[in-house]
N, C-alpha and C. Protein backbone atom coordinates (compact mmCIF):
# COMPACT_ATOMS: atom_id res chain seq x y z
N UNK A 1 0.85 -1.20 0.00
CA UNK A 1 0.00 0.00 0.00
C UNK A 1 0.88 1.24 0.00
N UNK A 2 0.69 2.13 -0.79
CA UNK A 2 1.31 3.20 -1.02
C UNK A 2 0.87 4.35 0.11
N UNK A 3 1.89 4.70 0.65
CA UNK A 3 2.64 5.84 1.95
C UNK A 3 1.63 7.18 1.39
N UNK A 4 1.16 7.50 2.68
CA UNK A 4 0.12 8.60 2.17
C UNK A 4 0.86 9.76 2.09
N UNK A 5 0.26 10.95 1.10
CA UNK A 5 1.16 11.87 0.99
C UNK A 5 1.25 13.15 1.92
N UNK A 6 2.20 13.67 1.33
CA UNK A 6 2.85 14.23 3.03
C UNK A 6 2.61 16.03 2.42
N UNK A 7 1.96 16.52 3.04
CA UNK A 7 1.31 18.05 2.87
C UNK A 7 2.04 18.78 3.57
N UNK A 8 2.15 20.00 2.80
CA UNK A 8 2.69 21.08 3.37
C UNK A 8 1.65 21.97 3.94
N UNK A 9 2.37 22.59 5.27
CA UNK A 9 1.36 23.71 5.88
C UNK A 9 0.82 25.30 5.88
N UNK A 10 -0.36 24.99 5.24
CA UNK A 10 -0.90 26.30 4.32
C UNK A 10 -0.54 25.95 3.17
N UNK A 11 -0.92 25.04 2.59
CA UNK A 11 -1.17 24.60 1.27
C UNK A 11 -2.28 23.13 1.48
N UNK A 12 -3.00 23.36 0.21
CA UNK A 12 -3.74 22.28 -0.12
C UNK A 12 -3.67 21.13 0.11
N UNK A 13 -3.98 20.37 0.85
CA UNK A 13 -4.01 18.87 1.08
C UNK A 13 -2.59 18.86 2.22
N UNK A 14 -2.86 19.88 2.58
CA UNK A 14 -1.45 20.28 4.27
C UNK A 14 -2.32 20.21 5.19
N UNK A 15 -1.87 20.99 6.31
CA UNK A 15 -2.83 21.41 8.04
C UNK A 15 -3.05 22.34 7.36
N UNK A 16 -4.40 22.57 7.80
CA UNK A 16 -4.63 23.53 7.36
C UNK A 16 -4.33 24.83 8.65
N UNK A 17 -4.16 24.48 9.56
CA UNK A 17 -3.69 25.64 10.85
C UNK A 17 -2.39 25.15 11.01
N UNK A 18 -1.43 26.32 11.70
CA UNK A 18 -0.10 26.53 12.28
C UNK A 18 -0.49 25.60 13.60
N UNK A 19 1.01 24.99 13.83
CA UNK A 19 0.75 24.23 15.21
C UNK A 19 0.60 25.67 16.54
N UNK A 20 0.13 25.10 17.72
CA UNK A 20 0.15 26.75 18.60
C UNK A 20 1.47 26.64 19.39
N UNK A 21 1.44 28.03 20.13
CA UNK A 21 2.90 28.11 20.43
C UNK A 21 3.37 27.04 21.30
N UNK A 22 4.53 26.83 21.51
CA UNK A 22 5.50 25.91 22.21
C UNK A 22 4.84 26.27 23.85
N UNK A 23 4.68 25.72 24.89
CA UNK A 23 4.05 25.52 26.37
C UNK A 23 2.70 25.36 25.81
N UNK A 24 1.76 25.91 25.15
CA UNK A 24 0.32 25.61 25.23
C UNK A 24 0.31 24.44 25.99
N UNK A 25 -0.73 24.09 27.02
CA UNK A 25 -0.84 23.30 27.33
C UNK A 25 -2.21 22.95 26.77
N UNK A 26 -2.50 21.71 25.89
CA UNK A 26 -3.35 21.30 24.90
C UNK A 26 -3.55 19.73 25.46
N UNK A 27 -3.83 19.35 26.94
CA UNK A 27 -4.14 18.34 27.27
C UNK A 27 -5.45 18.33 27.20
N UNK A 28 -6.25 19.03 27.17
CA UNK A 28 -7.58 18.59 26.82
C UNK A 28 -8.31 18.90 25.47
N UNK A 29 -7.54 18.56 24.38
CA UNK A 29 -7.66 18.08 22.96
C UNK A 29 -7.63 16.61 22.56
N UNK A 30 -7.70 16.42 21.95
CA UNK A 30 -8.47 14.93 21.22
C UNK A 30 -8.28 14.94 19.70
N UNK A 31 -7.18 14.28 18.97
CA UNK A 31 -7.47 14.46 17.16
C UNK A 31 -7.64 13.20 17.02
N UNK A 32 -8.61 12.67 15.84
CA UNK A 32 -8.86 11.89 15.23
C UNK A 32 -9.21 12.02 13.76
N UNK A 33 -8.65 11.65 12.71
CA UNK A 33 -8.66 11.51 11.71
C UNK A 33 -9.34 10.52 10.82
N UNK A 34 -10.69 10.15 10.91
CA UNK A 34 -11.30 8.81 10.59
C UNK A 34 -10.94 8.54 9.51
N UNK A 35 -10.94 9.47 8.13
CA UNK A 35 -10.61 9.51 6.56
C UNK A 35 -9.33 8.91 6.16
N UNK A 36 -8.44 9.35 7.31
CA UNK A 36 -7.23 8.84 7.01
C UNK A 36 -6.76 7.34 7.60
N UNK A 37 -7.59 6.93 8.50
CA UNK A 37 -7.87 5.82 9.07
C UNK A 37 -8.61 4.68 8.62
N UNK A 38 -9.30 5.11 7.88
CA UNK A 38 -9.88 4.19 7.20
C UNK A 38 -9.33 3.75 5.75
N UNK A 39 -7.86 4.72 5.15
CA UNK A 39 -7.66 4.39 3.97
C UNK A 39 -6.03 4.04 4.27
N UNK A 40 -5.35 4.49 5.84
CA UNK A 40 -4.21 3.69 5.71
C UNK A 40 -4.17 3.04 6.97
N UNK A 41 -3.03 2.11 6.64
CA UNK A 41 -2.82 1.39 8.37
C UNK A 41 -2.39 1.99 9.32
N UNK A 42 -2.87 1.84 10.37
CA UNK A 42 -1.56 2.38 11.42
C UNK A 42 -1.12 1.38 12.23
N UNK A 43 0.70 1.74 11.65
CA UNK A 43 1.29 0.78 11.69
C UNK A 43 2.85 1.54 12.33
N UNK A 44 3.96 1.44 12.71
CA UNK A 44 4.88 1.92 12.92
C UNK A 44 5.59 2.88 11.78
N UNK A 45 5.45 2.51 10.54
CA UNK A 45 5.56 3.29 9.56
C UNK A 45 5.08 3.88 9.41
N UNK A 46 3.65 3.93 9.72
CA UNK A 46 2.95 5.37 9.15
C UNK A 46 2.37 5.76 9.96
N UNK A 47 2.55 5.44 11.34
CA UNK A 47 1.83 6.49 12.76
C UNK A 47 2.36 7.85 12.51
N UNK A 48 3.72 7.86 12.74
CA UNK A 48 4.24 9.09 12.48
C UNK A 48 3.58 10.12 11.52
N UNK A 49 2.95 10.07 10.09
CA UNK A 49 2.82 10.59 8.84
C UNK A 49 1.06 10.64 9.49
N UNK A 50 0.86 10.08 10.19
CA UNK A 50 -0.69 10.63 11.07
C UNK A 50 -0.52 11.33 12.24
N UNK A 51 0.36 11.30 13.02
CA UNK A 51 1.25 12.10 13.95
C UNK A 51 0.85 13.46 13.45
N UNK A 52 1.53 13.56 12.24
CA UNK A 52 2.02 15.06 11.76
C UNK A 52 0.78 15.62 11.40
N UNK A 53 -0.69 15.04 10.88
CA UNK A 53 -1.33 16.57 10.79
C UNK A 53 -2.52 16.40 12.10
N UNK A 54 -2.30 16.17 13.10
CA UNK A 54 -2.90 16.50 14.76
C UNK A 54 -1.81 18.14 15.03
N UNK A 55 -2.71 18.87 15.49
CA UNK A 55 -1.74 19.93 16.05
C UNK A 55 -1.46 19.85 17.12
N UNK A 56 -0.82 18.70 17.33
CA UNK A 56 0.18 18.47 17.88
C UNK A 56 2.15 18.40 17.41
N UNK A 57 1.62 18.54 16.35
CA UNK A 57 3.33 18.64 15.20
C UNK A 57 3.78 19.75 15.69
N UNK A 58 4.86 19.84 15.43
CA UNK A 58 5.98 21.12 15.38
C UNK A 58 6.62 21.09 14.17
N UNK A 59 6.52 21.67 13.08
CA UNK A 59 7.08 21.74 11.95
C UNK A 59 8.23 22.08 11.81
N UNK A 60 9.13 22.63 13.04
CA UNK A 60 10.16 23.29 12.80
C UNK A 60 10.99 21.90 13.38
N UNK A 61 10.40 21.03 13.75
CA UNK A 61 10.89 19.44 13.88
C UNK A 61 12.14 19.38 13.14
N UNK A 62 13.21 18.45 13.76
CA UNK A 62 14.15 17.76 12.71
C UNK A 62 13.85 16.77 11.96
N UNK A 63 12.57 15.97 12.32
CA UNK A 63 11.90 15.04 11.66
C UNK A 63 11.29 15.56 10.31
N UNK A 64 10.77 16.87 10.28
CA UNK A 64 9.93 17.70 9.41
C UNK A 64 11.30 17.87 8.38
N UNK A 65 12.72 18.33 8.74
CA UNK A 65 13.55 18.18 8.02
C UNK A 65 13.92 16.93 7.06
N UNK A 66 13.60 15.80 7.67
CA UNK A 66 13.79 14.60 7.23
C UNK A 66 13.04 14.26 6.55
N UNK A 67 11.88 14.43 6.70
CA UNK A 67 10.38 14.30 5.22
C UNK A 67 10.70 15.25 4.01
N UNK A 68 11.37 16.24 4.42
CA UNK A 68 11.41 17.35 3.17
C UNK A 68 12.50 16.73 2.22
N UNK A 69 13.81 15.99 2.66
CA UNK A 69 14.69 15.03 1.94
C UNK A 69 14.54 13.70 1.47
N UNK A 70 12.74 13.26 2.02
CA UNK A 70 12.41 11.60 1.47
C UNK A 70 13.30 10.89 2.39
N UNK A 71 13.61 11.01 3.51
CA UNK A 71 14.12 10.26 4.34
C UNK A 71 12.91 9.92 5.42
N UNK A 72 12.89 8.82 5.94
CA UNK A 72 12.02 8.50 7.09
C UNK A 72 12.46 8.88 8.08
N UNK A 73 11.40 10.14 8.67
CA UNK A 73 11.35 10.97 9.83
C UNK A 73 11.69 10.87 11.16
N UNK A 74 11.76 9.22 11.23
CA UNK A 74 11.92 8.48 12.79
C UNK A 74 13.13 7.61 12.69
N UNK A 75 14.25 8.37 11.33
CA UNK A 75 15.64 7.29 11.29
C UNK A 75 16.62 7.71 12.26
N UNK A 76 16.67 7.25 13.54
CA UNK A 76 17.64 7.56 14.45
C UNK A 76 18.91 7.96 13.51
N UNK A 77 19.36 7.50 13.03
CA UNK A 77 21.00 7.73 12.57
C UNK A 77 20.69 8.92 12.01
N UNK A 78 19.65 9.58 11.44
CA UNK A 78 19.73 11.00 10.94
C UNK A 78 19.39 11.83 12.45
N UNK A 79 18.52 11.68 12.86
CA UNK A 79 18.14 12.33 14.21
C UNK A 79 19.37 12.57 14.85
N UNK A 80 20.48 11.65 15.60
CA UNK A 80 20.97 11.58 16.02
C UNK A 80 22.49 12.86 15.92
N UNK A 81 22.34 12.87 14.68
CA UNK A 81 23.51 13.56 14.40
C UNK A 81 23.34 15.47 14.16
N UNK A 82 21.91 15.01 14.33
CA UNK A 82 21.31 16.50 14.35
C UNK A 82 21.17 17.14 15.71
N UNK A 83 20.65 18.51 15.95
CA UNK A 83 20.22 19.40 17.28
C UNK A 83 18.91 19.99 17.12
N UNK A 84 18.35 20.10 18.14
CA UNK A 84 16.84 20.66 17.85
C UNK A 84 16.06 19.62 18.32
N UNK A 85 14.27 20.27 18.12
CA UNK A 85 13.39 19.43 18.19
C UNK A 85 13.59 18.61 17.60
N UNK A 86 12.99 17.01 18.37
CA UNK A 86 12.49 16.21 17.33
C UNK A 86 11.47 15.40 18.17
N UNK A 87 10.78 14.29 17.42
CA UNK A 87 9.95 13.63 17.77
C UNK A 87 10.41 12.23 17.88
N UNK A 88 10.39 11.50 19.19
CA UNK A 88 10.87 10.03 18.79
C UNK A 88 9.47 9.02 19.19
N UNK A 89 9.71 7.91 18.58
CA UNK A 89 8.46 6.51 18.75
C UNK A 89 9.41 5.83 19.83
N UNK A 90 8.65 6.17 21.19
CA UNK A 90 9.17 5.54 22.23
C UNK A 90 8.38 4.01 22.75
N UNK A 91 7.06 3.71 22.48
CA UNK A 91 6.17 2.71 22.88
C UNK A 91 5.63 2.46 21.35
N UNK A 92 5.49 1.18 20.99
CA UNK A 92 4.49 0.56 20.28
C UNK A 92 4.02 -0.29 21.05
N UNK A 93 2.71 -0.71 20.24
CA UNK A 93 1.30 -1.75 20.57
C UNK A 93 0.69 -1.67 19.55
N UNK A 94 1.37 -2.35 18.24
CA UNK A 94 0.54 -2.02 17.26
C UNK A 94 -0.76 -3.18 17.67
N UNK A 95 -1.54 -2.36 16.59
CA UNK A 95 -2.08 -1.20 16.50
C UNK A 95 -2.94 -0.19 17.11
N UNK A 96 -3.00 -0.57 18.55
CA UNK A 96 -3.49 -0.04 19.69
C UNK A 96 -2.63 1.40 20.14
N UNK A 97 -1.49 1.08 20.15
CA UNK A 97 -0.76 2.55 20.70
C UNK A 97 0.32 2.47 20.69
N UNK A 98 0.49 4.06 20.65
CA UNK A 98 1.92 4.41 20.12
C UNK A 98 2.77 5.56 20.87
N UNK A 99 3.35 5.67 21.41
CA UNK A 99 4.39 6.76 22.37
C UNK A 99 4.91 7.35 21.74
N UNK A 100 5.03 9.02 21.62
CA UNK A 100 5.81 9.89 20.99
C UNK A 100 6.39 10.99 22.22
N UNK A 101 7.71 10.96 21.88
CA UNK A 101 8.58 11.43 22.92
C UNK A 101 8.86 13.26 22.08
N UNK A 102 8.21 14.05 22.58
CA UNK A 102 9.18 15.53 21.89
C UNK A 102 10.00 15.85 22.61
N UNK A 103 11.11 15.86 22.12
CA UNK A 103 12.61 16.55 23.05
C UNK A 103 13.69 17.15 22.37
N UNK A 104 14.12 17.62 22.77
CA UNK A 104 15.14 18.65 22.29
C UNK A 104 16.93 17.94 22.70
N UNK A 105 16.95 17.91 21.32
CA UNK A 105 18.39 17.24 21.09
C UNK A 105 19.81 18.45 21.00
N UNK A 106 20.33 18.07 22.47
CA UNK A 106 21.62 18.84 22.42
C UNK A 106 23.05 18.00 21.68
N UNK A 107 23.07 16.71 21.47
CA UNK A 107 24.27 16.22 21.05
C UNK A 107 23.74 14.61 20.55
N UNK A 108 24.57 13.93 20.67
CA UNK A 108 24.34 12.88 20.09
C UNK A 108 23.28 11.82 21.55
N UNK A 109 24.09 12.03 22.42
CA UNK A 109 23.59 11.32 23.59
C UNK A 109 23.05 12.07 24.65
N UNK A 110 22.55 13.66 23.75
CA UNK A 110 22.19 14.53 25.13
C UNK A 110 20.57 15.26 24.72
N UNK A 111 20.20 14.50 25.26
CA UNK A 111 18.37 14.91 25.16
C UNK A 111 17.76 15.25 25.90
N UNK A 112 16.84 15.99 26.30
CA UNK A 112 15.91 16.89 26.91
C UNK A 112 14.26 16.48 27.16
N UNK A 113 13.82 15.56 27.99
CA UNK A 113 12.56 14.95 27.32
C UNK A 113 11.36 16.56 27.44
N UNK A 114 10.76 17.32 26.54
CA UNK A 114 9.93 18.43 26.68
C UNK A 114 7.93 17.19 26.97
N UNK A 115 7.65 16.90 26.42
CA UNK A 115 6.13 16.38 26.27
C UNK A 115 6.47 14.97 25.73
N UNK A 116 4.95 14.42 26.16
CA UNK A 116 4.71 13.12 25.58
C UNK A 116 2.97 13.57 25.15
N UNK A 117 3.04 11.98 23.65
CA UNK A 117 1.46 12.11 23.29
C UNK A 117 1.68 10.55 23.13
N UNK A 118 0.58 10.36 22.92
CA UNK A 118 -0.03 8.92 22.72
C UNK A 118 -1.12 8.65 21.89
N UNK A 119 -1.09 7.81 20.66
CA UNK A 119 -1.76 7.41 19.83
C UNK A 119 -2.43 6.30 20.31
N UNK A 120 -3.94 6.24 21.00
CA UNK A 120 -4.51 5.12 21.48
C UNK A 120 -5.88 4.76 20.62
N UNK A 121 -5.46 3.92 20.01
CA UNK A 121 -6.59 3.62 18.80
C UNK A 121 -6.79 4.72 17.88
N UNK A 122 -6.34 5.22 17.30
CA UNK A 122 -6.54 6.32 16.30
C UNK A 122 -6.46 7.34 17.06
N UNK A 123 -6.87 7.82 18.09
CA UNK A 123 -6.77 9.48 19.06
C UNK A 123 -5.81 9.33 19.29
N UNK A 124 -5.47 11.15 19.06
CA UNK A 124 -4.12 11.59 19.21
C UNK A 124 -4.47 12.31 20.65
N UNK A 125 -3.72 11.84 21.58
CA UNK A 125 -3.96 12.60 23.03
C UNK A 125 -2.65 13.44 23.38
N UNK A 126 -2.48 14.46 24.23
CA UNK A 126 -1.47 15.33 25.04
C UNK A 126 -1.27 14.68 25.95
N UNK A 127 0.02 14.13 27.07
CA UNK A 127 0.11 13.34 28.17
C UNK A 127 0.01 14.20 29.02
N UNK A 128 -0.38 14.44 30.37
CA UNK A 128 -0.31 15.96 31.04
C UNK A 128 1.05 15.66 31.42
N UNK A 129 1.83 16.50 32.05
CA UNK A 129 3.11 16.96 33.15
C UNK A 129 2.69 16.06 34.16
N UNK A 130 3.69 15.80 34.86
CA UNK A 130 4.20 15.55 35.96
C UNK A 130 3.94 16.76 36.92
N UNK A 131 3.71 17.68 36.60
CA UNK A 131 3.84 18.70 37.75
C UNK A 131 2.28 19.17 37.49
N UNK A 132 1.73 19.18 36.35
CA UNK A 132 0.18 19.04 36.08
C UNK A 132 -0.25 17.92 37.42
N UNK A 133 -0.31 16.81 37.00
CA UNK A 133 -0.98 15.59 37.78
C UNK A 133 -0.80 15.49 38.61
N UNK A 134 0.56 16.13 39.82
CA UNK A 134 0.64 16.29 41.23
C UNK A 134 -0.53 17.50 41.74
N UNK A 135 -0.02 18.95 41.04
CA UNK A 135 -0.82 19.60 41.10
C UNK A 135 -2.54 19.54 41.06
N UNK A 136 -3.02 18.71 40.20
CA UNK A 136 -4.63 18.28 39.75
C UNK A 136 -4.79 17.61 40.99
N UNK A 137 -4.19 16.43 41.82
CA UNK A 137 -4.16 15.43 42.54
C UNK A 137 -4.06 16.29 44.45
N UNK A 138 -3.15 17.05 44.34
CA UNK A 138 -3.32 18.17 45.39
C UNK A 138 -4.28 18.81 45.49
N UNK A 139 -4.56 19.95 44.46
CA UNK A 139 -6.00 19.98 44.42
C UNK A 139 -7.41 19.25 44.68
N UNK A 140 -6.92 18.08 44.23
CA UNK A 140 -8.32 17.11 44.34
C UNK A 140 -8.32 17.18 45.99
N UNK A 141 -7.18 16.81 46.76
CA UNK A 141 -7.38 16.69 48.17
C UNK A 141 -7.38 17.30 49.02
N UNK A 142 -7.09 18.23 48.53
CA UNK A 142 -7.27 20.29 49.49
C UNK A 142 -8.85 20.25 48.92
N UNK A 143 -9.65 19.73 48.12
CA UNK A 143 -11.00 20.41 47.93
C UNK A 143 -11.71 19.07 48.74
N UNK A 144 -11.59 17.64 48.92
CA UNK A 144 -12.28 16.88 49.81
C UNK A 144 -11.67 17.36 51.32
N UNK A 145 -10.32 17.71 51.50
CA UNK A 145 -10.21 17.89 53.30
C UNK A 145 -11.12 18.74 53.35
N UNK A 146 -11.03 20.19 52.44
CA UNK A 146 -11.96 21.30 52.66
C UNK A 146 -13.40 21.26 53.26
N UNK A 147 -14.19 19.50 52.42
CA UNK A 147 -15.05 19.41 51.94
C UNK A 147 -15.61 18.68 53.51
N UNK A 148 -14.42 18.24 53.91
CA UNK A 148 -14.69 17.23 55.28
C UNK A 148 -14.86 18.10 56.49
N UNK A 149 -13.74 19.16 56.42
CA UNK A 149 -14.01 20.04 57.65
C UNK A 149 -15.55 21.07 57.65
N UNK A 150 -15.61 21.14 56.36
CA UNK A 150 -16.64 22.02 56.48
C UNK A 150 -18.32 21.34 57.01
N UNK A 151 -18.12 19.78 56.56
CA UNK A 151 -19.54 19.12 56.68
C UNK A 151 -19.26 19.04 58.71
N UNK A 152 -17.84 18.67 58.99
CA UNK A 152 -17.80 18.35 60.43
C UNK A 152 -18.50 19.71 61.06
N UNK A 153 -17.86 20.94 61.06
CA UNK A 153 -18.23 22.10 61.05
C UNK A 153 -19.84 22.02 61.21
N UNK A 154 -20.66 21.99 60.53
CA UNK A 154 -22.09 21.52 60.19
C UNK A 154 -22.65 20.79 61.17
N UNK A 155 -21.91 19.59 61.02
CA UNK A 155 -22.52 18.45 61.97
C UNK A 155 -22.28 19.32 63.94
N UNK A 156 -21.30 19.94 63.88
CA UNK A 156 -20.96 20.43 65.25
C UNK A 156 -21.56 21.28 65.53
N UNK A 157 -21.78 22.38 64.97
CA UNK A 157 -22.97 23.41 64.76
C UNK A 157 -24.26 22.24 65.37
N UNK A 158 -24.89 21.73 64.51
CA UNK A 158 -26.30 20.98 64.70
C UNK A 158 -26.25 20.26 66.35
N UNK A 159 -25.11 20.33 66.23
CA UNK A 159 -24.79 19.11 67.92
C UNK A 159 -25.17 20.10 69.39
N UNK A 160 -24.24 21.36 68.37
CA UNK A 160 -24.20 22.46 69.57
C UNK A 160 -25.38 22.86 69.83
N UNK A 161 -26.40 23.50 68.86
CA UNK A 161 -27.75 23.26 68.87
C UNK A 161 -28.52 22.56 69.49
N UNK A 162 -28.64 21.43 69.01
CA UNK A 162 -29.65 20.27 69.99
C UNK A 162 -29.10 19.97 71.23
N UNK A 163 -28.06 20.51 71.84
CA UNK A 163 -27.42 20.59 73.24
C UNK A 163 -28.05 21.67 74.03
N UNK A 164 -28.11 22.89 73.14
CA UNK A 164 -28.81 24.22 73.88
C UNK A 164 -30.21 23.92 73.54
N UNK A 165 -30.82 23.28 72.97
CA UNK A 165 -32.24 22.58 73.28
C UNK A 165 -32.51 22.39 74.61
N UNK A 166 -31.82 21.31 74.28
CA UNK A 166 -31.92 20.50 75.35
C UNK A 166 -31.72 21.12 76.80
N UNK A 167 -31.20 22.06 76.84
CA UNK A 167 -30.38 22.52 78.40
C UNK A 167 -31.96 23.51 78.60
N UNK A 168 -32.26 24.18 77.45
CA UNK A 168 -33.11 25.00 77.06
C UNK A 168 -34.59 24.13 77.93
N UNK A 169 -35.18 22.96 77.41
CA UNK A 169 -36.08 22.48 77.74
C UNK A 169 -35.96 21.88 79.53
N UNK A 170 -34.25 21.57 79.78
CA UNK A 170 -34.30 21.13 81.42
C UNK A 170 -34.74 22.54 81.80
N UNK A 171 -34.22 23.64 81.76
CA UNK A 171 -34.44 24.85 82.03
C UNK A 171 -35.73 25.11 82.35
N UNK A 172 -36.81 24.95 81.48
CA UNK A 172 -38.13 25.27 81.65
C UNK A 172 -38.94 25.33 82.72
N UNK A 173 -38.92 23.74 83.18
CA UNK A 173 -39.67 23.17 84.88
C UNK A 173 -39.29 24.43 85.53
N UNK A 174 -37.85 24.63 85.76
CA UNK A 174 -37.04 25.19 86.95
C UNK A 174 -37.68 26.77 86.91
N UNK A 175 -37.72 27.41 85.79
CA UNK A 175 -38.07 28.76 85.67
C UNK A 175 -39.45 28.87 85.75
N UNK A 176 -40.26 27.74 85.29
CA UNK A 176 -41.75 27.97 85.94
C UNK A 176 -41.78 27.66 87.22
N UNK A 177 -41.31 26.74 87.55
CA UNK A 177 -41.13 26.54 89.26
C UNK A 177 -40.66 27.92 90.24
N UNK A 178 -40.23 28.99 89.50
CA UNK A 178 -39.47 30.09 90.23
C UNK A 178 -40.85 30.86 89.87
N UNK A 179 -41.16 30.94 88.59
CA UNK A 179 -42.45 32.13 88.47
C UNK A 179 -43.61 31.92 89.56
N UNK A 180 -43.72 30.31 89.65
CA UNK A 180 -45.07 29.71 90.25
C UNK A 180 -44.58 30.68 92.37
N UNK A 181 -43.42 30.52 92.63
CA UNK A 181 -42.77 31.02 93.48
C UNK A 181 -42.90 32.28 93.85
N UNK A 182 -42.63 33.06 92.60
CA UNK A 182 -42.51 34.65 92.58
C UNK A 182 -43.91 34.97 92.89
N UNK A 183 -45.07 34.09 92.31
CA UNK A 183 -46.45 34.35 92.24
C UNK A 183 -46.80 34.37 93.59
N UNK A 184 -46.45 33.39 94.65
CA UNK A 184 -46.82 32.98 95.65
C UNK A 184 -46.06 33.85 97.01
N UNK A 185 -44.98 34.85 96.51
CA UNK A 185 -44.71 35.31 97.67
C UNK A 185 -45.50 36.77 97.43
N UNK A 186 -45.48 36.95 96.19
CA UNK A 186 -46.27 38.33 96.13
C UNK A 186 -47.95 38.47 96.82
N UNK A 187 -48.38 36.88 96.37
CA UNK A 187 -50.06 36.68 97.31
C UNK A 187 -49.66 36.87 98.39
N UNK A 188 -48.34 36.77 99.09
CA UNK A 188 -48.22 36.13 100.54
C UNK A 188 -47.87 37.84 101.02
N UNK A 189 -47.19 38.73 100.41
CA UNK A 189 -46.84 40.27 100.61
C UNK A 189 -48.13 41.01 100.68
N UNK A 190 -49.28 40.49 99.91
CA UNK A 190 -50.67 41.27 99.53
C UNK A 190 -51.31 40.83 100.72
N UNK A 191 -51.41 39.38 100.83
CA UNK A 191 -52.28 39.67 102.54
C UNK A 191 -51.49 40.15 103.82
N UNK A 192 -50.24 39.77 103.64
CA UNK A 192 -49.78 40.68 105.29
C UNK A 192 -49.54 42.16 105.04
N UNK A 193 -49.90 43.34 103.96
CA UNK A 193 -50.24 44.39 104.00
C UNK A 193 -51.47 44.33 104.16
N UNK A 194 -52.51 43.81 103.66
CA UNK A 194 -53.89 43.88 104.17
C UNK A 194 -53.74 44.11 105.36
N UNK A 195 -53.52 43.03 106.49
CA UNK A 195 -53.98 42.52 107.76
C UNK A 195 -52.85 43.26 108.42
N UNK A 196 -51.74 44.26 107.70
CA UNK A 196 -51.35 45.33 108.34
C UNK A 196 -52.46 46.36 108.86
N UNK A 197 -52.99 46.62 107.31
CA UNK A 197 -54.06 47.68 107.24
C UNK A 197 -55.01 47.63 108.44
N UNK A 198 -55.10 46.45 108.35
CA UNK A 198 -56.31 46.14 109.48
C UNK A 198 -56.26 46.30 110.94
N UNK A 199 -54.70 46.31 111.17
CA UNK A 199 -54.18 46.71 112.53
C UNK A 199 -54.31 45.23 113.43
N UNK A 200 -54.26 43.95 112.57
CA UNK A 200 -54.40 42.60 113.05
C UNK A 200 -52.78 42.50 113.68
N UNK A 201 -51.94 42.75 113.01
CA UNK A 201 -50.52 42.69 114.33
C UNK A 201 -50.08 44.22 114.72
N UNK A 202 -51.05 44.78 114.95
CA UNK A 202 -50.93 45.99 115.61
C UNK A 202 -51.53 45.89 117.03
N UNK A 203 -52.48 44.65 117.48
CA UNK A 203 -52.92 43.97 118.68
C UNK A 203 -51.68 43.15 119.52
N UNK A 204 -51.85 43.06 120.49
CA UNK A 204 -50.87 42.91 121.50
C UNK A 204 -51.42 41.79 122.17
């Protein structure tokens, strides 16, 4: 089967968009190409050449150098001797998935790993960071402790409550028991001013 052809960008049968700048973080993108999936294999040979129009490419690639000479894009011995971006096939599973390493080549044996993507069944995915997925994962557990103190909070509140009920309702007896009291010394003040009046212990 004949190698599908390889488009230039901003031209006809290319990407039709510029890849975005270098950091974007584009982990929550998704490419799939069904058209092109359905008319070639993906296979170690030609993941790469489906690789390239997900914007996920970097055109300024050393690999992108290597397509422009009809050389295959993923030939270590050319990579190797070069500097710059490039893209390497770090995992196969054909045809389930595929590992692409972007890193920046300082020498022959001196590489830089920048991002990973992964070809899992035809989707082209972004791998997040390492410092993404600690971060997401911290987050996740600063928002359940949050989530725990605040319901305890709640529950202690409601406790404290039905405690001052409660003290509230022993309370009751005792303070009618004092009114019923207050009632009874004031009857008891009203007749010994009467029977003042009357001059009843004013008799001898």
């Amino acid at each position: 089967m004949a190698a599908p052809p390889v488009g230039v960008p901003g031209m006809e049968g290319g990407p039709p968009v510029a890849p975005p700048p270098p950091g974007t973080d584009m982990t929550g993108i998704c490419f799939r190409d069904q058209l092109w999936l359905n008319s070639y294999p993906l296979d170690r040979n030609l993941v790469f050449d489906y690789f390239a129009l997900s914007p996920f490419y970097d055109y300024t690639c050393n690999n992108e150098q290597l397509r422009m000479r009809s050389i295959h894009p993923l030939d270590f011995s050319q990579l190797s001797k070069m500097t710059g971006i490039e893209f390497m096939l770090s995992e196969v599973m054909e045809p389930h998935l595929f590992v692409f390493r972007k890193q920046k080549r300082d020498g022959p044996e001196k590489v830089t790993l920048m991002l990973t993507y992964y070809v899992l069944d035809g989707s082209i995915y972004q791998a997040p960071q390492l410092c993404n997925v600690f971060a997401a994962r911290v987050g996740r557990a600063l928002y359940y402790i949050s989530k725990a103190f605040t319901t305890a909070a709640s529950k202690s509140e409601k406790i404290g409550y039905v405690d001052s009920e409660n003290d509230s309702a022993a309370l009751e007896p005792k303070v009618a028991k004092e009114a019923i009291d207050f009632r009874d010394v004031k009857r008891i003040d009203h007749i010994i001013g009467t029977l003042q009046r009357k001059g009843v212990f004013g008799m001898s």
